[in-house]
Coordinates of C-alpha atoms in Angstrom, one line a residue:
X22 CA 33.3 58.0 -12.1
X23 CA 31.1 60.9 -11.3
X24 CA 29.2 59.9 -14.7
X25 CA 28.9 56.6 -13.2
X26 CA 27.1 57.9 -10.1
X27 CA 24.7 60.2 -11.7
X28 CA 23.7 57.7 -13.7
X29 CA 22.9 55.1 -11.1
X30 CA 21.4 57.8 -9.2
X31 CA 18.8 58.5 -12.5
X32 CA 18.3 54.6 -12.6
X33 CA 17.5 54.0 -9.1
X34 CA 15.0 56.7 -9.5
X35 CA 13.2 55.3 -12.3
X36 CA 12.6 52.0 -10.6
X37 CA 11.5 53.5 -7.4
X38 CA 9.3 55.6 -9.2
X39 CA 7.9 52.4 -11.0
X40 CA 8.2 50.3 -7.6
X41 CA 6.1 53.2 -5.6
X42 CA 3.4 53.0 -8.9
X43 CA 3.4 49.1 -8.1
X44 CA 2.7 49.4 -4.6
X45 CA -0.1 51.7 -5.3
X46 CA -1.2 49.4 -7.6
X47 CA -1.3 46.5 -5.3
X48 CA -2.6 48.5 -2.7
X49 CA -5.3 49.6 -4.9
X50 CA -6.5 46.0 -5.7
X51 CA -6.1 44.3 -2.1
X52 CA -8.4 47.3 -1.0
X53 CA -10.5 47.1 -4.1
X54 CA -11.3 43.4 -3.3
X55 CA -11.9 43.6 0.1
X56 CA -14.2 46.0 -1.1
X57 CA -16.0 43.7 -3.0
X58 CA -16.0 41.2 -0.3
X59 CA -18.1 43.2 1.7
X60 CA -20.8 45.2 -0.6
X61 CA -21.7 41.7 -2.4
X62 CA -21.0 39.4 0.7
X63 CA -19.0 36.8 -1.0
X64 CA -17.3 33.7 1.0
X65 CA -13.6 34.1 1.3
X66 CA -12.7 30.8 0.1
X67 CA -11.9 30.0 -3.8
X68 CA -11.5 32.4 -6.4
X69 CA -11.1 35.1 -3.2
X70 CA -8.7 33.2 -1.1
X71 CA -6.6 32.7 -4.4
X72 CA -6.5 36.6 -5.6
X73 CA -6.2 37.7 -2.2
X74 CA -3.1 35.0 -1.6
X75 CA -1.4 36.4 -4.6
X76 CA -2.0 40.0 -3.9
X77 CA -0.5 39.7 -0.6
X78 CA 2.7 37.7 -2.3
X79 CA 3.4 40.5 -4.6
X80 CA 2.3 43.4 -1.8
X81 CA 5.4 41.2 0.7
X82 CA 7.6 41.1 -2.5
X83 CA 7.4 45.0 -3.0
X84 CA 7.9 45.2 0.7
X85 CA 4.5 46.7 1.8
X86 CA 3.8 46.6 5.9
X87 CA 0.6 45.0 6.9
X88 CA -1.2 45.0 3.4
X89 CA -3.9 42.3 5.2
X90 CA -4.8 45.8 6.9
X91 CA -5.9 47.2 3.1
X92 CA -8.5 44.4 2.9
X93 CA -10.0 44.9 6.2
X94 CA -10.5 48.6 5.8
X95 CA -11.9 47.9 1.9
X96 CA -13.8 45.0 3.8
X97 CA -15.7 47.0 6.3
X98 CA -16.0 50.3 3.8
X99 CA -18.3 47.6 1.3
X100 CA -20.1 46.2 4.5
X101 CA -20.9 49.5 5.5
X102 CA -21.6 50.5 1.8
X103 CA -24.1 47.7 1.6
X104 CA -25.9 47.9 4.3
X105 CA -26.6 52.2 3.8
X106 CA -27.6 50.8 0.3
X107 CA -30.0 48.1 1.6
X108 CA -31.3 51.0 4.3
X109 CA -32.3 53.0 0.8
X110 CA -33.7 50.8 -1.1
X111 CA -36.5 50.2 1.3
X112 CA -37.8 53.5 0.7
X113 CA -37.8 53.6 -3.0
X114 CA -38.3 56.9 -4.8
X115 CA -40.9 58.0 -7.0
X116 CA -40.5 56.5 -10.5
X117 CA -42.4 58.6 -13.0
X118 CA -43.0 56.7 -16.1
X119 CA -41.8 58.0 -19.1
X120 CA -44.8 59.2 -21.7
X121 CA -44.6 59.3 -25.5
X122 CA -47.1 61.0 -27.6
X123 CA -47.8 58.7 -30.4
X124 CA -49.5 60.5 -33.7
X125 CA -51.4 58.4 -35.6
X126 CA -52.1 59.4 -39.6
X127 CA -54.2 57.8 -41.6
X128 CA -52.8 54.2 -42.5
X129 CA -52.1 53.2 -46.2
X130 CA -54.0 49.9 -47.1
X131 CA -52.9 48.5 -50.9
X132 CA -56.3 47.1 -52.1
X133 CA -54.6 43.8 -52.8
X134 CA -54.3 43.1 -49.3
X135 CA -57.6 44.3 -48.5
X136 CA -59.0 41.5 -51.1
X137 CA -57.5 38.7 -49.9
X138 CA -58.1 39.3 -46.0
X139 CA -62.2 39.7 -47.3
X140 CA -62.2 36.2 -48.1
X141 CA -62.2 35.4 -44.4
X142 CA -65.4 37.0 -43.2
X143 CA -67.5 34.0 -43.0
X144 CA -68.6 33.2 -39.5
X145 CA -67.0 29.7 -37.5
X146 CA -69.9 27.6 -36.2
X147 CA -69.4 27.3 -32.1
X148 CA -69.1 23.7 -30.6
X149 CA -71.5 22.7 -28.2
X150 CA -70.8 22.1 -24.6
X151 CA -70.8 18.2 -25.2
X152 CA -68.3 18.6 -28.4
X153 CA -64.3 18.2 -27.9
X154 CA -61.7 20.0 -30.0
X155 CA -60.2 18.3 -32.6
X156 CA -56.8 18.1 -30.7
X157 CA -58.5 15.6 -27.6
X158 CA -59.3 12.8 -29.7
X159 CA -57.8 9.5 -28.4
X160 CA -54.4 8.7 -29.6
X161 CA -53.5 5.2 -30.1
X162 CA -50.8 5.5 -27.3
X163 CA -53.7 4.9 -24.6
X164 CA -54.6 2.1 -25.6
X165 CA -54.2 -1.8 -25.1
X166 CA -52.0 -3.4 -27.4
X167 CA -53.3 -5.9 -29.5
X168 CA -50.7 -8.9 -27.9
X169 CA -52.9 -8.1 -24.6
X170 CA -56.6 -7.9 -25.8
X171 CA -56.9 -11.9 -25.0
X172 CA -56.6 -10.8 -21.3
X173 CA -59.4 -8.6 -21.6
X174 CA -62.2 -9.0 -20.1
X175 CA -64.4 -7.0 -22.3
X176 CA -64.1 -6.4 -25.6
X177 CA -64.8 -2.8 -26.6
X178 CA -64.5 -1.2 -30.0

């Protein structure tokens, strides 16, 4: 019998100690998220209402008191976060740009290369201000179609 007891006694431990590790757990993430809800000022419908819903089932299942009260504090803590963050960031500190030294040796040209690219030095002749580029000419998708020219008045081509 007393084997009985002390054994009971060592199991009810162990799942207190893993109910009390829940609780934390749960208490951890409603916090966490109200959190979240303030610092990046999301609306508390949708994917919040849902996670909030179902932490607060499991927090009344493990038999927490009040665990609406973990997401306020979390709640104001990010609001309060936020805004010290938002009062920083309009004095920005000095960035200094990081500078690399870059050391330059003498390049390596194979003479190959060099032979081919010489080819290329003839000049290009400049078009005059009255000249289009090649790529403006008129494309046949401006003009009449030939089922319509009857209707034209004038005839040009």
């Amino acid at each position: 019998m007393e084997k009985y007891l002390k054994i009971n006694k060592e199991v009810l431990r162990i799942i207190s100690k893993s109910t009390e590790k829940e609780k934390t757990q749960i208490i951890k993430k409603i916090y966490d998220l109200g959190f979240e809800v303030g610092v990046k000022n999301h609306s508390e419908i949708g994917w919040v209402l849902r996670e909030y819903n179902d932490l607060i089932a499991k927090a009344s299942k493990l038999g927490i008191k009040m665990p609406d009260s973990y997401y306020t504090d979390g709640k104001t803590k990010g609001k309060t976060n936020r805004d010290k963050n938002i009062e920083g960031s309009k004095t920005p500190d000095k960035v200094t740009p990081a500078v690399r030294k870059i050391v330059v040796s003498d390049p390596v040209v194979d003479l190959n290369i060099q032979k081919e690219e010489s080819g290329f030095d003839h000049h290009m002749e400049k078009p005059s201000l009255n000249d289009l580029p090649k790529f403006v000419e008129k494309s046949s998708a401006t003009e009449i179609p030939r089922f319509l020219e009857g209707f034209r008045p004038n005839k040009r081509k």
